[in-house]
Amino acid sequence: MLEIPELLNNLEAELKQLIDQRQLLNPLMLGIRTGGVWIAEQMHTRLAISEPLGLLDISFYRDDFSQIGVNPKVKPSHLPAHIEGRDIILIDDVFYTGRTIRAALNEIFDYGRPNQVILGVLIERDGRQIPLNPDCVGARIILNTGQRIKLTGPEPLTIHLETLAKEA
Amino acid sequence: MTNNLQLNAEGKLKHFLSIEGLSKSLLIEILDTAESFASMSEQQVKKVPLLRGKTIVNLFFENSTRTRTTFELAATRLSADVINMNIATSATSKGESLLDTIRNLEAMFVDMFVVRHALSGAAHFIAQQTAPHISVINAGDGQHAHPTQAMLDMFTIRQLKPDFSSLRVAIIGDILHSRVARSEIQALNTLGAAEVRVIAPKTLLPAHVESLGVSVSHNLTAGLKDIDVVMMLRLQKERMSSALLPSESEYFKCFGLTEEKLKIAKPDAIVMHPGPINRGVEIDSKVANGPQSVILKQVSNGIAVRMAIMAMAMQTAPGKSPVTGAVQ
């Protein structure tokens, strides 16, 4: 039911429409590591964005640090020198609770005050815990309790629907 | 007992007191985590919110510039609040006991003590006595241990020479009084270095030094052969109560590292020094400033490594309250 090429086409179309609608001349695209970067690379090419893709690693901004600790393999974020006043297109793979996006926004705003931030995701699933919404999506789905969606990549990009064992 | 004190029930780092008793995998986890923080130093915004709302007390009963400053920088880059206790002007000098000082600071709701003390075992003692939610980091205790210095040196070595199993390391100088040397030897042996060689006059070596897992040389010229990493130690004048050496100039002649002597080591050998440097006593200025010296790299790496250790020690077990330790 979820075909990657179709989802990418949908997301591209929605982003294109919003970019036109808001008349963004020189947007800056940021991908969230790891899955979001794979999607962002595709969108960056398809939408012919001139400025290099920015990379965001939100590990140090997670709100569950005290529970899960530090991930020892955090890669550096690569943000351009000037975030101030920019139109940012933030890309992630799966939108679920919204906590990743909260962390990403915090990191972005530590670097400056953008003019606006647009959020595009390949898949939006149910289970939101924070009042945030994606602006552009490839597909919206509702999963059963205990189901989880995961993206692997970058070549090939594949969607995995997993059913988790019930927690003890 | 002393080994378990450093780990929580899940085997994660709780206190960082000594390299002794920590596994190779934990040391590697520290180095990997530090790698993440090291790349942060080059970013425009050198601050992350990991320890926001936490209070860290730098409890320095002994003078330090480099260590205290890098601990403070590391804590502030993790967004913790830092208090520097200047013990020389504090209640301790008015006769307050160490335990009373700790109890009073606990009553101010602090989360971590970074301790430097002239007495061996001081950090262990505080870790044993303090409230369960508080973590203790040893920033040097007497002649016992200086584990964060050892880890930042391991980190620096790994950046330049990633394979410990082929590494021959010489530690040169005042081994007897050096907590740095003890921690370095333990860290290098835990990480599986091919050889740790100590080079010093007999008077500056502890008895039965071989039992630490090192080979011994009393001659710098012979001892430097095949060495990949040259670790110089400071001649600790302030700890030298009895006449262990004829004179500083005599020491430099026999054990001071000069460009000539460095040529005996491998051509790509690196030169390290934990600081502060006594130029012209244990190391020639030309070597300290030379192309093989990584002394300032060690200082920079101290921030990332201390960030990693502080962040790791502050993580609480899942589902447990950090204050009571009880399952919620």
Short mmCIF file of N, CA, C and O in Angstrom, two decimals, chain A residues 15-129:
data_model
loop_
_atom_site.label_atom_id
_atom_site.label_comp_id
_atom_site.label_asym_id
_atom_site.label_seq_id
_atom_site.Cartn_x
_atom_site.Cartn_y
_atom_site.Cartn_z
N LEU A 15 5.30 20.05 -1.47
CA LEU A 15 6.34 21.05 -1.18
C LEU A 15 6.37 22.12 -2.26
O LEU A 15 6.46 23.32 -1.99
N LYS A 16 6.30 21.65 -3.52
CA LYS A 16 6.36 22.56 -4.66
C LYS A 16 5.23 23.58 -4.58
O LYS A 16 5.43 24.78 -4.77
N GLN A 17 4.05 23.05 -4.26
CA GLN A 17 2.87 23.90 -4.17
C GLN A 17 3.04 24.97 -3.08
O GLN A 17 2.74 26.16 -3.30
N LEU A 18 3.56 24.53 -1.93
CA LEU A 18 3.71 25.47 -0.80
C LEU A 18 4.81 26.50 -1.09
O LEU A 18 4.67 27.68 -0.73
N ILE A 19 5.88 26.04 -1.75
CA ILE A 19 6.97 26.96 -2.10
C ILE A 19 6.44 28.05 -3.05
O ILE A 19 6.73 29.24 -2.88
N ASP A 20 5.61 27.63 -4.02
CA ASP A 20 5.02 28.59 -4.96
C ASP A 20 4.08 29.54 -4.23
O ASP A 20 4.14 30.76 -4.40
N GLN A 21 3.24 28.93 -3.42
CA GLN A 21 2.23 29.70 -2.70
C GLN A 21 2.85 30.77 -1.81
O GLN A 21 2.38 31.89 -1.74
N ARG A 22 3.93 30.39 -1.14
CA ARG A 22 4.57 31.35 -0.22
C ARG A 22 5.68 32.15 -0.89
O ARG A 22 6.37 32.92 -0.24
N GLN A 23 5.88 31.87 -2.17
CA GLN A 23 6.87 32.59 -2.99
C GLN A 23 8.26 32.59 -2.35
O GLN A 23 8.88 33.63 -2.15
N LEU A 24 8.72 31.40 -2.01
CA LEU A 24 10.06 31.28 -1.43
C LEU A 24 11.09 31.29 -2.55
O LEU A 24 11.07 30.44 -3.42
N LEU A 25 11.99 32.25 -2.51
CA LEU A 25 12.96 32.39 -3.59
C LEU A 25 14.22 31.58 -3.34
O LEU A 25 14.77 30.96 -4.24
N ASN A 26 14.66 31.57 -2.11
CA ASN A 26 15.93 30.89 -1.82
C ASN A 26 15.81 30.11 -0.51
O ASN A 26 16.43 30.45 0.49
N PRO A 27 14.97 29.05 -0.51
CA PRO A 27 14.78 28.32 0.75
C PRO A 27 16.02 27.52 1.13
O PRO A 27 16.85 27.20 0.28
N LEU A 28 16.12 27.23 2.41
CA LEU A 28 17.22 26.39 2.91
C LEU A 28 16.60 25.08 3.39
O LEU A 28 15.70 25.08 4.22
N MET A 29 17.10 23.95 2.84
CA MET A 29 16.54 22.67 3.23
C MET A 29 17.43 21.99 4.26
O MET A 29 18.64 21.95 4.12
N LEU A 30 16.79 21.47 5.31
CA LEU A 30 17.52 20.75 6.37
C LEU A 30 16.93 19.36 6.52
O LEU A 30 15.71 19.20 6.63
N GLY A 31 17.79 18.34 6.53
CA GLY A 31 17.34 16.97 6.77
C GLY A 31 17.73 16.52 8.16
O GLY A 31 18.82 16.85 8.63
N ILE A 32 16.83 15.79 8.83
CA ILE A 32 17.14 15.29 10.17
C ILE A 32 17.76 13.91 10.05
O ILE A 32 17.20 13.02 9.40
N ARG A 33 18.93 13.73 10.67
CA ARG A 33 19.58 12.42 10.63
C ARG A 33 18.73 11.36 11.30
O ARG A 33 18.15 11.63 12.33
N THR A 34 18.67 10.13 10.81
CA THR A 34 19.37 9.67 9.63
C THR A 34 18.39 9.60 8.46
O THR A 34 18.70 10.03 7.33
N GLY A 35 17.17 9.09 8.74
CA GLY A 35 16.19 8.88 7.68
C GLY A 35 15.78 10.15 6.97
O GLY A 35 15.59 10.16 5.74
N GLY A 36 15.66 11.23 7.74
CA GLY A 36 15.22 12.49 7.14
C GLY A 36 16.19 13.01 6.10
O GLY A 36 15.79 13.66 5.13
N VAL A 37 17.48 12.69 6.29
CA VAL A 37 18.50 13.15 5.33
C VAL A 37 18.30 12.45 3.98
O VAL A 37 18.44 13.07 2.93
N TRP A 38 17.94 11.15 4.05
CA TRP A 38 17.73 10.42 2.78
C TRP A 38 16.60 11.04 1.98
O TRP A 38 16.69 11.21 0.76
N ILE A 39 15.51 11.39 2.67
CA ILE A 39 14.37 11.99 1.99
C ILE A 39 14.74 13.39 1.50
O ILE A 39 14.42 13.78 0.38
N ALA A 40 15.45 14.12 2.38
CA ALA A 40 15.83 15.50 2.03
C ALA A 40 16.73 15.53 0.80
O ALA A 40 16.60 16.42 -0.05
N GLU A 41 17.63 14.56 0.69
CA GLU A 41 18.52 14.51 -0.48
C GLU A 41 17.69 14.42 -1.76
O GLU A 41 17.97 15.09 -2.76
N GLN A 42 16.66 13.57 -1.73
CA GLN A 42 15.79 13.41 -2.90
C GLN A 42 15.04 14.71 -3.21
O GLN A 42 15.00 15.16 -4.35
N MET A 43 14.46 15.32 -2.17
CA MET A 43 13.68 16.54 -2.37
C MET A 43 14.57 17.69 -2.83
O MET A 43 14.17 18.50 -3.67
N HIS A 44 15.78 17.74 -2.28
CA HIS A 44 16.73 18.79 -2.62
C HIS A 44 17.04 18.77 -4.11
O HIS A 44 17.07 19.81 -4.77
N THR A 45 17.22 17.55 -4.65
CA THR A 45 17.49 17.41 -6.08
C THR A 45 16.24 17.73 -6.90
O THR A 45 16.28 18.50 -7.86
N ARG A 46 15.13 17.10 -6.51
CA ARG A 46 13.90 17.25 -7.29
C ARG A 46 13.41 18.70 -7.35
O ARG A 46 12.89 19.13 -8.38
N LEU A 47 13.58 19.43 -6.25
CA LEU A 47 13.09 20.81 -6.22
C LEU A 47 14.16 21.79 -6.67
O LEU A 47 13.96 23.01 -6.65
N ALA A 48 15.33 21.25 -7.06
CA ALA A 48 16.45 22.06 -7.58
C ALA A 48 16.79 23.23 -6.65
O ALA A 48 16.88 24.39 -7.08
N ILE A 49 16.97 22.92 -5.37
CA ILE A 49 17.34 23.95 -4.41
C ILE A 49 18.83 24.21 -4.54
O ILE A 49 19.64 23.28 -4.55
N SER A 50 19.19 25.50 -4.64
CA SER A 50 20.58 25.82 -4.99
C SER A 50 21.52 25.65 -3.80
O SER A 50 22.63 25.11 -3.95
N GLU A 51 21.12 26.09 -2.62
CA GLU A 51 22.04 26.03 -1.48
C GLU A 51 22.19 24.59 -0.99
O GLU A 51 21.22 23.85 -0.93
N PRO A 52 23.41 24.20 -0.61
CA PRO A 52 23.63 22.83 -0.16
C PRO A 52 22.70 22.43 0.98
O PRO A 52 22.31 23.27 1.79
N LEU A 53 22.40 21.15 1.01
CA LEU A 53 21.52 20.61 2.04
C LEU A 53 22.17 20.71 3.42
O LEU A 53 23.34 20.37 3.59
N GLY A 54 21.42 21.16 4.41
CA GLY A 54 21.92 21.19 5.79
C GLY A 54 21.55 19.91 6.51
O GLY A 54 20.54 19.28 6.19
N LEU A 55 22.38 19.49 7.45
CA LEU A 55 22.12 18.26 8.20
C LEU A 55 21.94 18.58 9.67
O LEU A 55 22.69 19.35 10.25
N LEU A 56 20.96 17.93 10.27
CA LEU A 56 20.65 18.19 11.67
C LEU A 56 20.73 16.87 12.43
O LEU A 56 20.09 15.89 12.05
N ASP A 57 21.54 16.82 13.51
CA ASP A 57 21.52 15.66 14.40
C ASP A 57 20.96 16.13 15.73
O ASP A 57 21.58 16.94 16.41
N ILE A 58 19.79 15.66 16.08
CA ILE A 58 19.10 16.22 17.24
C ILE A 58 19.37 15.45 18.53
O ILE A 58 18.76 15.72 19.56
N SER A 59 20.32 14.50 18.49
CA SER A 59 20.55 13.65 19.67
C SER A 59 20.77 14.43 20.95
O SER A 59 20.29 14.04 22.01
N PHE A 60 21.52 15.54 20.86
CA PHE A 60 21.83 16.30 22.06
C PHE A 60 20.63 17.14 22.52
O PHE A 60 20.67 17.77 23.56
N TYR A 61 19.58 17.19 21.71
CA TYR A 61 18.41 18.01 22.05
C TYR A 61 17.21 17.16 22.44
O TYR A 61 16.13 17.66 22.65
N ARG A 62 17.40 15.85 22.51
CA ARG A 62 16.28 14.95 22.83
C ARG A 62 15.80 15.19 24.25
O ARG A 62 16.58 15.53 25.13
N ASP A 63 14.50 14.98 24.46
CA ASP A 63 13.96 15.22 25.80
C ASP A 63 14.01 13.95 26.66
O ASP A 63 13.64 13.96 27.81
N ASP A 64 14.47 12.84 26.08
CA ASP A 64 14.52 11.60 26.86
C ASP A 64 15.95 11.24 27.23
O ASP A 64 16.26 10.10 27.52
N PHE A 65 16.85 12.26 27.22
CA PHE A 65 18.25 11.99 27.54
C PHE A 65 18.42 11.31 28.89
O PHE A 65 19.17 10.35 29.04
N SER A 66 17.69 11.81 29.91
CA SER A 66 17.93 11.28 31.26
C SER A 66 17.50 9.82 31.35
O SER A 66 17.95 9.09 32.21
N GLN A 67 16.61 9.38 30.46
CA GLN A 67 16.22 7.97 30.46
C GLN A 67 17.15 7.11 29.60
O GLN A 67 17.53 6.03 29.99
N ILE A 68 17.47 7.58 28.40
CA ILE A 68 18.21 6.68 27.50
C ILE A 68 19.70 7.01 27.41
O ILE A 68 20.47 6.22 26.89
N GLY A 69 20.10 8.16 27.96
CA GLY A 69 21.51 8.49 27.96
C GLY A 69 21.99 9.03 26.62
O GLY A 69 21.20 9.31 25.73
N VAL A 70 23.29 9.16 26.51
CA VAL A 70 23.89 9.74 25.31
C VAL A 70 24.10 8.64 24.29
O VAL A 70 24.56 7.56 24.62
N ASN A 71 23.77 8.93 23.08
CA ASN A 71 24.10 8.02 22.00
C ASN A 71 25.55 8.28 21.60
O ASN A 71 25.90 9.39 21.22
N PRO A 72 26.42 7.29 21.72
CA PRO A 72 27.83 7.59 21.48
C PRO A 72 28.19 7.84 20.01
O PRO A 72 29.32 8.15 19.71
N LYS A 73 27.23 7.70 19.11
CA LYS A 73 27.57 7.88 17.69
C LYS A 73 26.88 9.09 17.08
O LYS A 73 26.38 9.03 15.97
N VAL A 74 26.84 10.17 17.84
CA VAL A 74 26.20 11.36 17.31
C VAL A 74 27.11 12.00 16.28
O VAL A 74 28.30 12.18 16.51
N LYS A 75 26.52 12.34 15.13
CA LYS A 75 27.33 13.00 14.10
C LYS A 75 27.05 14.50 14.19
O LYS A 75 25.99 14.91 14.62
N PRO A 76 28.02 15.29 13.77
CA PRO A 76 27.81 16.74 13.90
C PRO A 76 26.70 17.24 12.98
O PRO A 76 26.47 16.69 11.91
N SER A 77 26.03 18.27 13.43
CA SER A 77 25.07 18.96 12.56
C SER A 77 25.85 19.87 11.62
O SER A 77 26.87 20.42 11.99
N HIS A 78 25.35 20.00 10.39
CA HIS A 78 25.97 20.94 9.46
C HIS A 78 24.93 21.96 9.06
O HIS A 78 24.09 21.70 8.20
N LEU A 79 24.98 23.10 9.71
CA LEU A 79 24.04 24.16 9.40
C LEU A 79 24.82 25.30 8.77
O LEU A 79 25.97 25.54 9.13
N PRO A 80 24.21 26.00 7.83
CA PRO A 80 24.93 27.15 7.25
C PRO A 80 25.10 28.25 8.30
O PRO A 80 24.43 28.25 9.32
N ALA A 81 26.00 29.14 8.01
CA ALA A 81 26.36 30.16 8.99
C ALA A 81 25.18 31.06 9.35
O ALA A 81 25.09 31.53 10.48
N HIS A 82 24.29 31.28 8.40
CA HIS A 82 23.20 32.23 8.69
C HIS A 82 21.83 31.58 8.59
O HIS A 82 21.37 31.24 7.51
N ILE A 83 21.21 31.43 9.76
CA ILE A 83 19.85 30.89 9.85
C ILE A 83 18.89 32.07 9.93
O ILE A 83 17.75 32.01 9.51
N GLU A 84 19.43 33.17 10.44
CA GLU A 84 18.66 34.39 10.68
C GLU A 84 17.86 34.81 9.43
O GLU A 84 18.44 35.01 8.37
N GLY A 85 16.56 34.90 9.58
CA GLY A 85 15.72 35.42 8.51
C GLY A 85 15.50 34.48 7.33
O GLY A 85 14.89 34.86 6.33
N ARG A 86 16.00 33.24 7.42
CA ARG A 86 15.88 32.32 6.28
C ARG A 86 14.51 31.63 6.26
O ARG A 86 13.85 31.51 7.28
N ASP A 87 14.14 31.16 5.08
CA ASP A 87 12.97 30.30 4.93
C ASP A 87 13.48 28.86 4.92
O ASP A 87 14.19 28.45 4.02
N ILE A 88 13.10 28.12 5.94
CA ILE A 88 13.67 26.79 6.12
C ILE A 88 12.64 25.71 5.78
O ILE A 88 11.46 25.80 6.18
N ILE A 89 13.08 24.71 5.04
CA ILE A 89 12.25 23.53 4.81
C ILE A 89 12.90 22.38 5.57
O ILE A 89 13.99 21.93 5.23
N LEU A 90 12.23 21.93 6.61
CA LEU A 90 12.75 20.87 7.46
C LEU A 90 12.13 19.55 7.01
O LEU A 90 10.92 19.46 6.82
N ILE A 91 12.99 18.54 6.83
CA ILE A 91 12.50 17.26 6.29
C ILE A 91 12.82 16.11 7.23
O ILE A 91 13.96 15.97 7.70
N ASP A 92 11.81 15.28 7.51
CA ASP A 92 12.05 14.05 8.26
C ASP A 92 11.33 12.90 7.56
O ASP A 92 10.52 13.11 6.67
N ASP A 93 11.67 11.67 8.00
CA ASP A 93 11.05 10.52 7.32
C ASP A 93 9.65 10.23 7.87
O ASP A 93 8.67 10.29 7.15
N VAL A 94 9.58 9.94 9.18
CA VAL A 94 8.28 9.60 9.78
C VAL A 94 7.93 10.61 10.86
O VAL A 94 8.74 10.89 11.74
N PHE A 95 6.74 11.18 10.78
CA PHE A 95 6.26 12.06 11.84
C PHE A 95 5.37 11.23 12.76
O PHE A 95 4.38 10.66 12.31
N TYR A 96 5.73 11.16 14.04
CA TYR A 96 4.97 10.30 14.96
C TYR A 96 4.53 11.13 16.17
O TYR A 96 3.49 11.77 16.14
N THR A 97 5.36 11.20 17.23
CA THR A 97 4.93 11.92 18.43
C THR A 97 5.11 13.43 18.28
O THR A 97 4.45 14.20 18.96
N GLY A 98 6.03 13.84 17.43
CA GLY A 98 6.35 15.26 17.28
C GLY A 98 7.56 15.68 18.08
O GLY A 98 8.04 16.80 17.97
N ARG A 99 8.07 14.77 18.91
CA ARG A 99 9.19 15.14 19.79
C ARG A 99 10.49 15.41 19.03
O ARG A 99 11.27 16.28 19.41
N THR A 100 10.71 14.66 17.97
CA THR A 100 11.91 14.90 17.15
C THR A 100 11.88 16.31 16.57
O THR A 100 12.89 17.02 16.57
N ILE A 101 10.70 16.71 16.10
CA ILE A 101 10.58 18.03 15.47
C ILE A 101 10.76 19.13 16.52
O ILE A 101 11.39 20.15 16.27
N ARG A 102 10.24 18.89 17.71
CA ARG A 102 10.43 19.84 18.82
C ARG A 102 11.93 20.04 19.05
O ARG A 102 12.42 21.16 19.15
N ALA A 103 12.65 18.92 19.12
CA ALA A 103 14.10 18.99 19.33
C ALA A 103 14.79 19.71 18.18
O ALA A 103 15.68 20.54 18.39
N ALA A 104 14.37 19.39 16.96
CA ALA A 104 14.99 20.02 15.77
C ALA A 104 14.76 21.53 15.78
O ALA A 104 15.67 22.30 15.48
N LEU A 105 13.54 21.94 16.12
CA LEU A 105 13.25 23.38 16.15
C LEU A 105 14.10 24.07 17.20
O LEU A 105 14.62 25.17 16.98
N ASN A 106 14.25 23.43 18.35
CA ASN A 106 15.10 24.01 19.40
C ASN A 106 16.53 24.21 18.89
O ASN A 106 17.15 25.24 19.15
N GLU A 107 17.04 23.20 18.20
CA GLU A 107 18.41 23.34 17.70
C GLU A 107 18.50 24.46 16.67
O GLU A 107 19.40 25.29 16.73
N ILE A 108 17.55 24.49 15.74
CA ILE A 108 17.56 25.53 14.71
C ILE A 108 17.52 26.92 15.35
O ILE A 108 18.30 27.81 15.00
N PHE A 109 16.66 27.08 16.34
CA PHE A 109 16.51 28.41 16.95
C PHE A 109 17.71 28.78 17.83
O PHE A 109 17.90 29.96 18.14
N ASP A 110 18.52 27.79 18.22
CA ASP A 110 19.77 28.11 18.91
C ASP A 110 20.74 28.80 17.95
O ASP A 110 21.67 29.48 18.38
N TYR A 111 20.56 28.57 16.66
CA TYR A 111 21.47 29.14 15.66
C TYR A 111 20.98 30.48 15.12
O TYR A 111 21.70 31.16 14.41
N GLY A 112 19.74 30.84 15.42
CA GLY A 112 19.24 32.10 14.91
C GLY A 112 17.73 32.06 14.77
O GLY A 112 17.10 31.07 15.11
N ARG A 113 17.17 33.16 14.25
CA ARG A 113 15.71 33.25 14.14
C ARG A 113 15.33 33.20 12.66
O ARG A 113 15.49 34.18 11.94
N PRO A 114 14.86 32.04 12.22
CA PRO A 114 14.46 31.96 10.81
C PRO A 114 13.18 32.76 10.56
O PRO A 114 12.43 33.05 11.48
N ASN A 115 12.98 33.09 9.30
CA ASN A 115 11.75 33.80 8.92
C ASN A 115 10.55 32.88 9.05
O ASN A 115 9.50 33.26 9.55
N GLN A 116 10.69 31.65 8.56
CA GLN A 116 9.65 30.65 8.72
C GLN A 116 10.25 29.26 8.59
O GLN A 116 11.33 29.09 8.04
N VAL A 117 9.56 28.27 9.14
CA VAL A 117 9.99 26.88 9.00
C VAL A 117 8.81 26.08 8.45
O VAL A 117 7.70 26.14 8.98
N ILE A 118 9.06 25.35 7.37
CA ILE A 118 8.06 24.45 6.80
C ILE A 118 8.49 23.02 7.11
O ILE A 118 9.67 22.69 7.00
N LEU A 119 7.56 22.20 7.53
CA LEU A 119 7.90 20.81 7.84
C LEU A 119 7.32 19.87 6.79
O LEU A 119 6.11 19.85 6.56
N GLY A 120 8.19 19.10 6.17
CA GLY A 120 7.76 18.08 5.22
C GLY A 120 8.21 16.71 5.69
O GLY A 120 9.35 16.54 6.11
N VAL A 121 7.28 15.74 5.68
CA VAL A 121 7.66 14.37 6.07
C VAL A 121 7.14 13.38 5.05
O VAL A 121 6.12 13.62 4.39
N LEU A 122 7.83 12.25 4.95
CA LEU A 122 7.40 11.24 3.99
C LEU A 122 6.10 10.60 4.46
O LEU A 122 5.17 10.42 3.68
N ILE A 123 6.05 10.26 5.75
CA ILE A 123 4.86 9.60 6.30
C ILE A 123 4.47 10.28 7.60
O ILE A 123 5.32 10.48 8.47
N GLU A 124 3.20 10.59 7.73
CA GLU A 124 2.68 11.05 9.01
C GLU A 124 1.83 9.93 9.59
O GLU A 124 0.89 9.48 8.95
N ARG A 125 2.19 9.46 10.77
CA ARG A 125 1.37 8.43 11.42
C ARG A 125 0.68 9.02 12.65
O ARG A 125 1.03 10.11 13.09
N ASP A 126 -0.28 8.33 13.19
CA ASP A 126 -1.00 8.82 14.36
C ASP A 126 -0.15 8.65 15.61
O ASP A 126 0.84 7.90 15.59
N GLY A 127 -0.52 9.33 16.69
CA GLY A 127 0.21 9.17 17.94
C GLY A 127 0.90 10.44 18.39
O GLY A 127 1.85 10.41 19.16
N ARG A 128 0.41 11.57 17.92
CA ARG A 128 1.02 12.85 18.25
C ARG A 128 0.96 13.13 19.76
O ARG A 128 -0.05 12.86 20.40
N GLN A 129 2.04 13.65 20.32
CA GLN A 129 2.06 13.98 21.75
C GLN A 129 2.37 15.45 21.99
O GLN A 129 2.43 15.90 23.13
#
